[in-house]
Short mmCIF file of C-alpha atoms and ligand atoms in Angstrom, two decimals:
data_model
loop_
_atom_site.label_atom_id
_atom_site.label_comp_id
_atom_site.label_asym_id
_atom_site.label_seq_id
_atom_site.Cartn_x
_atom_site.Cartn_y
_atom_site.Cartn_z
CA MET A 1 -27.13 6.36 -12.66
CA LEU A 2 -27.33 2.84 -14.02
CA LEU A 3 -24.24 1.56 -15.82
CA THR A 4 -25.01 -1.27 -18.22
CA ASN A 5 -23.23 -3.58 -20.64
CA LEU A 6 -20.21 -4.21 -18.44
CA ASN A 7 -18.08 -7.27 -17.88
CA ALA A 8 -17.80 -7.02 -14.11
CA ALA A 9 -14.98 -8.45 -12.00
CA THR A 10 -16.76 -7.98 -8.68
CA MET A 11 -13.88 -9.54 -6.71
CA ARG A 12 -16.26 -11.42 -4.45
CA ASN A 13 -14.75 -14.88 -4.39
CA GLY A 14 -11.96 -14.65 -6.92
CA TYR A 15 -12.87 -12.57 -9.95
CA GLY A 16 -16.57 -13.01 -9.20
CA LEU A 17 -17.31 -12.37 -12.87
CA VAL A 18 -20.74 -11.17 -13.94
CA ALA A 19 -21.11 -10.99 -17.73
CA ASP A 20 -23.34 -8.33 -19.28
CA ALA A 21 -23.72 -6.70 -15.89
CA ALA A 22 -25.43 -3.55 -14.69
CA ILE A 23 -24.44 -1.44 -11.69
CA LEU A 24 -26.78 1.03 -10.03
CA ILE A 25 -25.07 3.95 -8.31
CA GLU A 26 -26.93 6.27 -5.95
CA HIS A 27 -25.49 8.92 -3.63
CA GLY A 28 -21.91 7.73 -4.13
CA LYS A 29 -22.69 4.11 -3.38
CA ILE A 30 -23.45 0.96 -5.28
CA THR A 31 -27.07 0.10 -4.52
CA TRP A 32 -27.59 -2.76 -6.96
CA MET A 33 -25.43 -4.96 -9.19
CA GLY A 34 -26.26 -7.98 -11.29
CA PRO A 35 -27.12 -9.16 -14.80
CA ARG A 36 -28.49 -6.39 -17.05
CA GLY A 37 -31.59 -8.45 -17.89
CA VAL A 38 -32.95 -8.18 -14.35
CA ALA A 39 -31.64 -4.69 -13.52
CA PRO A 40 -34.02 -2.16 -11.95
CA HIS A 41 -35.23 0.53 -14.33
CA HIS A 42 -33.48 3.89 -14.11
CA HIS A 43 -34.01 7.08 -16.15
CA HIS A 44 -30.26 7.75 -16.36
CA SER A 45 -28.87 4.61 -17.95
CA ILE A 46 -25.46 4.50 -19.64
CA ASN A 47 -24.31 1.77 -22.00
CA CYS A 48 -20.62 1.13 -21.28
CA GLY A 49 -19.96 -0.83 -24.46
CA GLY A 50 -18.92 -4.16 -22.95
CA ARG A 51 -15.89 -2.84 -21.11
CA LEU A 52 -14.36 -4.58 -18.10
CA VAL A 53 -15.15 -2.97 -14.74
CA THR A 54 -13.25 -3.60 -11.51
CA PRO A 55 -13.35 -1.99 -8.09
CA GLY A 56 -11.16 1.11 -7.82
CA LEU A 57 -7.59 -0.05 -7.22
CA ILE A 58 -6.07 0.29 -3.76
CA ASP A 59 -2.34 0.77 -3.23
CA CYS A 60 -2.07 -0.25 0.42
CA HIS A 61 1.63 0.44 1.11
CA THR A 62 3.51 3.51 -0.13
CA HIS A 63 6.11 5.98 1.06
CA LEU A 64 5.30 8.48 -1.66
CA VAL A 65 5.86 11.66 0.35
CA TYR A 66 9.61 12.23 0.50
CA GLY A 67 12.37 14.63 -0.48
CA GLY A 68 15.54 14.04 -2.46
CA ASN A 69 16.65 11.34 -4.83
CA ARG A 70 18.60 8.10 -4.37
CA ALA A 71 19.63 7.23 -7.91
CA ASN A 72 23.24 7.33 -6.67
CA GLU A 73 22.45 4.32 -4.48
CA PHE A 74 20.99 2.51 -7.46
CA GLU A 75 24.40 2.85 -9.09
CA MET A 76 26.20 1.78 -5.91
CA ARG A 77 24.04 -1.34 -5.69
CA LEU A 78 24.74 -2.12 -9.33
CA ASP A 79 28.42 -1.91 -8.41
CA GLY A 80 27.85 -4.52 -5.71
CA VAL A 81 27.30 -2.50 -2.50
CA SER A 82 24.34 -3.92 -0.56
CA TYR A 83 21.20 -2.08 0.65
CA THR A 84 22.21 -2.96 4.22
CA ASP A 85 25.75 -1.59 3.79
CA ILE A 86 24.41 1.64 2.30
CA ALA A 87 22.08 1.99 5.30
CA LYS A 88 24.91 1.28 7.76
CA ALA A 89 27.03 3.97 6.12
CA GLY A 90 24.32 6.59 6.77
CA GLY A 91 22.74 6.45 3.31
CA GLY A 92 19.48 4.72 2.47
CA ILE A 93 16.58 5.83 4.65
CA PHE A 94 18.88 8.36 6.41
CA SER A 95 19.66 10.07 3.14
CA THR A 96 15.94 10.53 2.49
CA VAL A 97 15.42 11.73 6.07
CA ARG A 98 17.96 14.52 5.56
CA ALA A 99 16.39 15.55 2.27
CA THR A 100 12.82 15.36 3.58
CA ARG A 101 13.59 17.47 6.65
CA ALA A 102 15.21 20.10 4.42
CA GLN A 103 12.25 20.51 2.08
CA SER A 104 9.39 22.95 2.42
CA ASP A 105 5.78 21.82 2.43
CA ALA A 106 5.28 23.22 -1.07
CA GLU A 107 8.28 21.33 -2.44
CA LEU A 108 7.12 18.08 -0.87
CA VAL A 109 3.56 18.53 -2.11
CA SER A 110 4.56 19.17 -5.70
CA ALA A 111 7.03 16.26 -5.85
CA SER A 112 4.52 13.92 -4.19
CA LEU A 113 1.68 14.93 -6.52
CA LYS A 114 3.68 13.80 -9.54
CA ARG A 115 4.15 10.35 -7.99
CA LEU A 116 0.54 10.16 -6.89
CA ASP A 117 -0.62 11.10 -10.39
CA SER A 118 1.26 8.11 -11.82
CA LEU A 119 -0.76 5.84 -9.54
CA LEU A 120 -4.04 7.61 -10.30
CA ALA A 121 -3.44 7.23 -14.05
CA GLU A 122 -3.87 3.48 -13.53
CA GLY A 123 -7.10 3.62 -11.57
CA VAL A 124 -5.95 3.92 -7.96
CA THR A 125 -8.80 5.40 -5.90
CA THR A 126 -7.40 4.68 -2.41
CA VAL A 127 -3.75 4.99 -1.44
CA GLU A 128 -1.98 4.46 1.85
CA ILE A 129 0.92 6.82 2.57
CA LYS A 130 3.43 6.38 5.39
CA SER A 131 5.52 8.90 7.25
CA GLY A 132 8.94 7.68 8.34
CA TYR A 133 11.33 10.07 6.61
CA GLY A 134 10.99 12.83 9.20
CA LEU A 135 11.59 10.75 12.33
CA ASP A 136 11.50 13.74 14.69
CA VAL A 137 7.99 14.67 15.79
CA ARG A 138 7.77 17.91 13.81
CA ASN A 139 8.83 16.36 10.52
CA GLU A 140 6.73 13.24 10.95
CA ILE A 141 3.70 15.47 11.51
CA LYS A 142 4.72 17.49 8.45
CA MET A 143 4.73 14.32 6.35
CA LEU A 144 1.36 13.12 7.65
CA ARG A 145 -0.27 16.51 7.08
CA ILE A 146 1.06 16.61 3.54
CA ALA A 147 -0.22 13.09 2.90
CA ARG A 148 -3.70 14.14 4.08
CA GLU A 149 -3.45 17.31 1.95
CA LEU A 150 -2.80 15.23 -1.19
CA GLY A 151 -6.20 13.62 -0.71
CA LYS A 152 -7.80 17.07 -0.97
CA LEU A 153 -5.85 17.99 -4.09
CA ARG A 154 -6.71 14.85 -6.04
CA PRO A 155 -9.75 12.54 -6.33
CA VAL A 156 -8.33 9.80 -4.09
CA ASP A 157 -8.80 8.63 -0.52
CA VAL A 158 -5.55 8.84 1.40
CA VAL A 159 -5.03 6.55 4.38
CA THR A 160 -2.01 7.42 6.53
CA SER A 161 0.34 5.38 8.71
CA TYR A 162 2.78 6.79 11.25
CA LEU A 163 6.13 5.07 10.66
CA GLY A 164 8.32 6.74 13.27
CA ALA A 165 10.01 3.41 13.91
CA HIS A 166 11.40 3.27 10.38
CA ALA A 167 15.03 3.85 11.32
CA LEU A 168 16.89 5.00 14.42
CA PRO A 169 17.65 8.68 13.71
CA GLN A 170 21.34 9.48 13.61
CA GLU A 171 20.99 11.96 16.48
CA PHE A 172 19.82 9.02 18.68
CA GLN A 173 22.45 6.54 17.47
CA HIS A 174 23.70 5.99 21.02
CA ASP A 175 20.38 6.07 22.79
CA ARG A 176 17.82 3.74 21.26
CA ASP A 177 15.53 3.90 24.28
CA ALA A 178 15.36 7.66 24.20
CA TYR A 179 14.13 7.53 20.61
CA LEU A 180 11.53 4.90 21.47
CA ASP A 181 10.42 7.11 24.37
CA LEU A 182 9.92 9.90 21.89
CA VAL A 183 7.94 7.66 19.52
CA CYS A 184 5.75 6.17 22.25
CA ASN A 185 5.34 9.07 24.67
CA GLU A 186 5.37 12.09 22.39
CA ALA A 187 4.76 11.26 18.75
CA ILE A 188 2.00 8.65 19.04
CA PRO A 189 -0.08 10.60 21.62
CA THR A 190 0.17 13.80 19.56
CA ILE A 191 -0.53 12.12 16.23
CA ALA A 192 -3.45 10.18 17.69
CA ALA A 193 -4.94 13.29 19.30
CA GLN A 194 -4.71 15.21 16.01
CA LYS A 195 -6.05 12.23 14.04
CA LEU A 196 -3.16 12.45 11.60
CA ALA A 197 -2.63 8.71 11.27
CA ASP A 198 -5.00 5.82 10.65
CA ALA A 199 -2.47 3.20 11.77
CA VAL A 200 1.01 2.77 13.23
CA ASP A 201 3.67 0.95 11.22
CA ALA A 202 7.26 -0.05 12.05
CA PHE A 203 10.29 -1.62 10.37
CA CYS A 204 11.37 -4.74 12.27
CA GLU A 205 14.76 -5.69 10.90
CA LYS A 206 18.44 -5.87 11.88
CA ILE A 207 19.05 -2.44 10.34
CA ALA A 208 15.99 -0.99 12.08
CA PHE A 209 14.16 -2.18 15.24
CA THR A 210 14.06 -5.44 17.20
CA VAL A 211 10.92 -7.43 17.92
CA THR A 212 10.91 -6.19 21.53
CA GLU A 213 11.32 -2.56 20.48
CA THR A 214 8.58 -2.90 17.88
CA ALA A 215 6.24 -4.46 20.45
CA ARG A 216 6.76 -1.41 22.63
CA VAL A 217 5.69 0.85 19.77
CA PHE A 218 2.63 -1.35 19.20
CA GLU A 219 1.68 -1.14 22.90
CA ALA A 220 1.66 2.64 22.61
CA ALA A 221 -0.40 2.47 19.41
CA LYS A 222 -2.90 0.19 21.11
CA ALA A 223 -3.13 2.46 24.12
CA HIS A 224 -4.13 5.26 21.74
CA GLY A 225 -6.62 3.18 19.79
CA LEU A 226 -4.57 2.91 16.60
CA PRO A 227 -4.33 -0.35 14.63
CA VAL A 228 -0.87 -1.59 13.66
CA LYS A 229 0.94 -3.03 10.63
CA LEU A 230 4.54 -4.07 10.17
CA HIS A 231 7.43 -4.22 7.70
CA ALA A 232 8.46 -7.74 8.67
CA GLU A 233 10.81 -10.53 7.59
CA GLN A 234 12.04 -8.57 4.56
CA LEU A 235 15.76 -9.30 4.81
CA SER A 236 15.81 -11.89 7.60
CA ASN A 237 13.44 -13.85 9.83
CA LEU A 238 13.26 -12.10 13.19
CA GLY A 239 9.75 -13.25 14.13
CA GLY A 240 8.21 -9.79 13.80
CA ALA A 241 5.14 -11.07 11.95
CA LYS A 242 4.29 -13.48 14.75
CA MET A 243 4.59 -10.71 17.31
CA ALA A 244 2.44 -8.42 15.10
CA ALA A 245 -0.21 -11.15 14.89
CA GLY A 246 -0.41 -10.95 18.70
CA PHE A 247 -1.52 -7.32 18.25
CA ASN A 248 -4.07 -8.33 15.58
CA ALA A 249 -2.05 -6.36 13.04
CA LEU A 250 -3.97 -5.29 9.94
CA SER A 251 -1.08 -6.48 7.78
CA VAL A 252 2.48 -7.74 7.70
CA ASP A 253 4.36 -6.50 4.67
CA HIS A 254 7.30 -7.84 2.59
CA ILE A 255 7.55 -11.21 4.48
CA GLU A 256 10.03 -12.89 2.13
CA TYR A 257 11.56 -14.72 5.11
CA LEU A 258 8.30 -15.58 6.88
CA ASP A 259 8.37 -19.21 8.09
CA ARG A 260 5.52 -21.65 8.60
CA GLU A 261 5.03 -20.69 12.24
CA GLY A 262 4.69 -17.08 11.14
CA VAL A 263 2.14 -17.99 8.48
CA GLU A 264 0.13 -19.94 11.04
CA ALA A 265 0.20 -16.99 13.44
CA ILE A 266 -1.06 -14.47 10.88
CA ALA A 267 -3.67 -16.94 9.65
CA ARG A 268 -5.08 -17.11 13.18
CA SER A 269 -5.12 -13.33 13.64
CA GLY A 270 -6.70 -12.62 10.25
CA THR A 271 -3.73 -10.43 9.32
CA VAL A 272 -3.26 -9.68 5.61
CA ALA A 273 0.05 -10.63 3.95
CA VAL A 274 1.15 -7.70 1.78
CA LEU A 275 3.57 -8.68 -0.98
CA LEU A 276 5.92 -6.00 -2.28
CA PRO A 277 7.60 -7.38 -5.39
CA GLY A 278 9.11 -4.00 -6.30
CA ALA A 279 11.50 -4.09 -3.33
CA PHE A 280 12.35 -7.73 -4.03
CA TYR A 281 13.12 -6.80 -7.64
CA TYR A 282 15.19 -3.68 -6.95
CA LEU A 283 17.22 -5.31 -4.18
CA ARG A 284 17.67 -8.42 -6.31
CA GLU A 285 16.54 -10.61 -3.45
CA LYS A 286 16.63 -14.36 -3.88
CA GLN A 287 14.10 -15.61 -1.36
CA ALA A 288 10.46 -15.21 -2.42
CA PRO A 289 7.64 -14.99 0.15
CA PRO A 290 5.97 -18.31 1.14
CA VAL A 291 3.07 -18.04 -1.29
CA ALA A 292 2.15 -21.74 -1.24
CA GLU A 293 2.05 -21.73 2.57
CA LEU A 294 -0.06 -18.56 2.59
CA ARG A 295 -2.53 -20.20 0.20
CA ARG A 296 -2.63 -23.37 2.28
CA HIS A 297 -3.61 -21.34 5.34
CA ASN A 298 -6.08 -19.12 3.44
CA VAL A 299 -4.20 -15.98 4.37
CA PRO A 300 -5.53 -12.99 2.41
CA VAL A 301 -2.74 -11.71 0.17
CA ALA A 302 -2.45 -8.08 -0.98
CA VAL A 303 -0.01 -6.57 -3.49
CA SER A 304 1.38 -3.06 -3.40
CA THR A 305 4.00 -0.85 -5.04
CA ASP A 306 5.86 0.07 -1.80
CA LEU A 307 6.57 3.26 -3.77
CA ASN A 308 9.66 4.73 -2.09
CA PRO A 309 12.92 6.39 -3.18
CA GLY A 310 15.22 3.55 -2.18
CA SER A 311 14.12 -0.04 -2.37
CA SER A 312 11.10 0.33 -4.65
CA PRO A 313 10.88 3.37 -6.92
CA ILE A 314 7.97 1.85 -8.80
CA HIS A 315 5.08 4.12 -9.65
CA SER A 316 2.74 1.59 -11.21
CA LEU A 317 0.35 -0.71 -9.37
CA LEU A 318 -0.26 -2.65 -12.60
CA ALA A 319 3.50 -3.28 -12.77
CA ALA A 320 3.45 -4.51 -9.16
CA MET A 321 0.67 -6.95 -10.12
CA ASN A 322 2.72 -8.25 -13.02
CA MET A 323 5.81 -8.57 -10.82
CA ALA A 324 3.84 -10.43 -8.15
CA CYS A 325 2.91 -12.95 -10.85
CA MET A 326 6.34 -13.18 -12.47
CA LEU A 327 8.51 -13.10 -9.35
CA PHE A 328 6.26 -14.69 -6.70
CA GLY A 329 4.04 -16.94 -8.80
CA LEU A 330 0.74 -15.27 -8.00
CA ARG A 331 -2.06 -15.94 -10.44
CA PRO A 332 -3.54 -12.84 -12.14
CA GLU A 333 -6.73 -13.45 -10.16
CA GLU A 334 -4.78 -13.30 -6.91
CA ALA A 335 -2.90 -10.20 -8.06
CA LEU A 336 -6.17 -8.37 -8.79
CA ALA A 337 -7.65 -9.47 -5.45
CA GLY A 338 -4.40 -8.16 -3.96
CA VAL A 339 -5.04 -4.61 -5.17
CA THR A 340 -8.77 -4.61 -4.45
CA ALA A 341 -10.54 -6.80 -1.85
CA ASN A 342 -7.45 -7.80 0.12
CA ALA A 343 -5.81 -4.37 -0.10
CA ALA A 344 -8.97 -2.92 1.47
CA ARG A 345 -8.64 -5.44 4.28
CA ALA A 346 -4.99 -4.54 4.79
CA LEU A 347 -6.20 -1.01 5.50
CA GLY A 348 -9.12 -2.08 7.65
CA LEU A 349 -11.60 -0.63 5.14
CA GLY A 350 -14.82 -2.61 4.92
CA ASP A 351 -16.61 -0.33 2.45
CA ARG A 352 -14.58 -0.95 -0.73
CA GLY A 353 -12.51 -3.38 -2.76
CA VAL A 354 -15.46 -5.33 -4.14
CA ILE A 355 -18.40 -4.44 -6.38
CA ALA A 356 -21.49 -5.11 -4.28
CA PRO A 357 -24.52 -3.28 -2.92
CA GLY A 358 -23.60 -1.01 -0.01
CA MET A 359 -20.03 -0.48 -1.19
CA LYS A 360 -18.54 2.87 -2.08
CA ALA A 361 -18.92 3.48 -5.84
CA ASP A 362 -15.21 3.52 -6.69
CA LEU A 363 -14.96 1.78 -10.06
CA VAL A 364 -12.51 1.52 -12.94
CA LEU A 365 -13.53 0.79 -16.52
CA TRP A 366 -10.89 -0.81 -18.70
CA ASP A 367 -10.56 -1.07 -22.46
CA THR A 368 -10.00 -4.78 -22.26
CA ALA A 369 -12.21 -7.83 -22.04
CA ARG A 370 -10.69 -10.07 -19.40
CA PRO A 371 -9.43 -9.22 -15.92
CA GLY A 372 -6.29 -11.32 -16.46
CA ASP A 373 -5.25 -8.74 -19.05
CA LEU A 374 -4.44 -6.32 -16.22
CA SER A 375 -1.56 -8.42 -14.88
CA TYR A 376 -0.09 -9.55 -18.17
CA PRO A 377 1.57 -6.62 -19.98
CA LEU A 378 4.18 -4.25 -18.57
CA GLY A 379 4.11 -0.54 -19.41
CA PHE A 380 0.67 -0.67 -20.99
CA ASN A 381 -2.29 1.07 -19.42
CA PRO A 382 -5.73 -0.03 -20.63
CA LEU A 383 -7.58 2.35 -18.31
CA SER A 384 -10.69 3.88 -19.81
CA ALA A 385 -12.61 5.65 -17.03
CA VAL A 386 -12.58 6.12 -13.26
CA ILE A 387 -15.59 6.69 -11.02
CA ARG A 388 -15.01 7.81 -7.46
CA ASN A 389 -17.82 8.11 -4.93
CA GLY A 390 -20.22 7.73 -7.84
CA THR A 391 -18.72 10.62 -9.84
CA LEU A 392 -16.77 10.32 -13.07
CA VAL A 393 -13.25 11.65 -12.41
CA LYS A 394 -11.37 10.37 -15.47
CA GLY A 395 -12.27 9.28 -19.01
CA LYS A 396 -15.73 8.74 -20.50
CA LEU A 397 -18.60 6.46 -19.56
CA ALA A 398 -20.55 6.15 -22.78
O1 NIG B 1 9.31 -0.68 2.52
N1 NIG B 1 11.69 -1.58 4.49
C1 NIG B 1 11.71 -0.41 4.87
N2 NIG B 1 11.20 0.68 4.28
C2 NIG B 1 11.03 0.85 2.88
C3 NIG B 1 12.25 1.28 2.22
C4 NIG B 1 12.64 2.59 2.64
C5 NIG B 1 13.81 3.15 1.90
O2 NIG B 1 14.74 2.43 1.47
O3 NIG B 1 13.78 4.38 1.80
C6 NIG B 1 10.46 -0.39 2.25
O4 NIG B 1 11.11 -1.10 1.47
FE1 FE B 2 7.69 0.00 2.85
#
């Protein structure tokens, strides 16, 4: 089909706006895009009424498969107890681990679908989902299988990351090395062999794993051909991002405390900086990520919800874009690039995130004129239609 009369934000070089554009879609891919006046003729042409079109949105960092509820911790934090203290007392991630282990597949699937549907309602066509609330091999595999299953139940591509090094399980509290043995020698080989994960992630932080421990996990990932990404410099500057750059990490995420040396390292490795303003907001952090330094070094910046039950229960990628602007000073153009072109890069996906010939035909039509309108309001969804792999999956085209 040929879509015409669109205001296209192609996301090639900033917005890459093409006014009065046409997009030709054949066999699930974009085969031509440009001004309507010079578009190829096609028997199935649809006038889209001047709506804005963007690439399908990509949420490149979520923990949306989990059991339980942590609203009690929200109240504790409001009373002045810190995220770190809650974690040290066996709450936080551990609380979700207990609840996730206790739930059946069916319970996890139905709870996760509700969260996923919130993202899809705003035009997400690719979502990354991490494990990390099972920790033992059986429950990590359970989480990864469920994440893959969600991609069959809904019109969305699910990309998975194994996050066994999310927290030291309580049953290993006195034997860190034994847990890392399990991650590196049992979990990663099994998960790689069964193709359950597309990448390996870790949490490098005082309440989680050291730089040396994380490097060990990355060595195992590399040995099994899996790319890596890292939760780094969220609460303190341990130098995890620099180490991750040495493994050509796809992305380093959070990075509030990343210093100039760290920015230079990820600039050299081509690693994407993923900003997670939801966690910054919920934890009432004070130090924002080094956005000016990232710009100076031309580091690609992505934005994501970090959807999780503890530090970032936000179920809206549009809200994350707004928060990235309000809290971190991103421009709306950077926020949109952060959930399209740069989010694709953070997942190592070269076939999406921009509107161009050869790309997957994942597109969102919006009832709004200008792309900046997507980052401006909060709690307003101007979505009009979603096309995935060239097929209409939500709304109307004409
Ligand atoms: O990305 N930083 C570590 N992991 C999650 C939070 C997990 C949780 O609190 O359950 C994050 O913020
Ligand atoms: Fe996270």
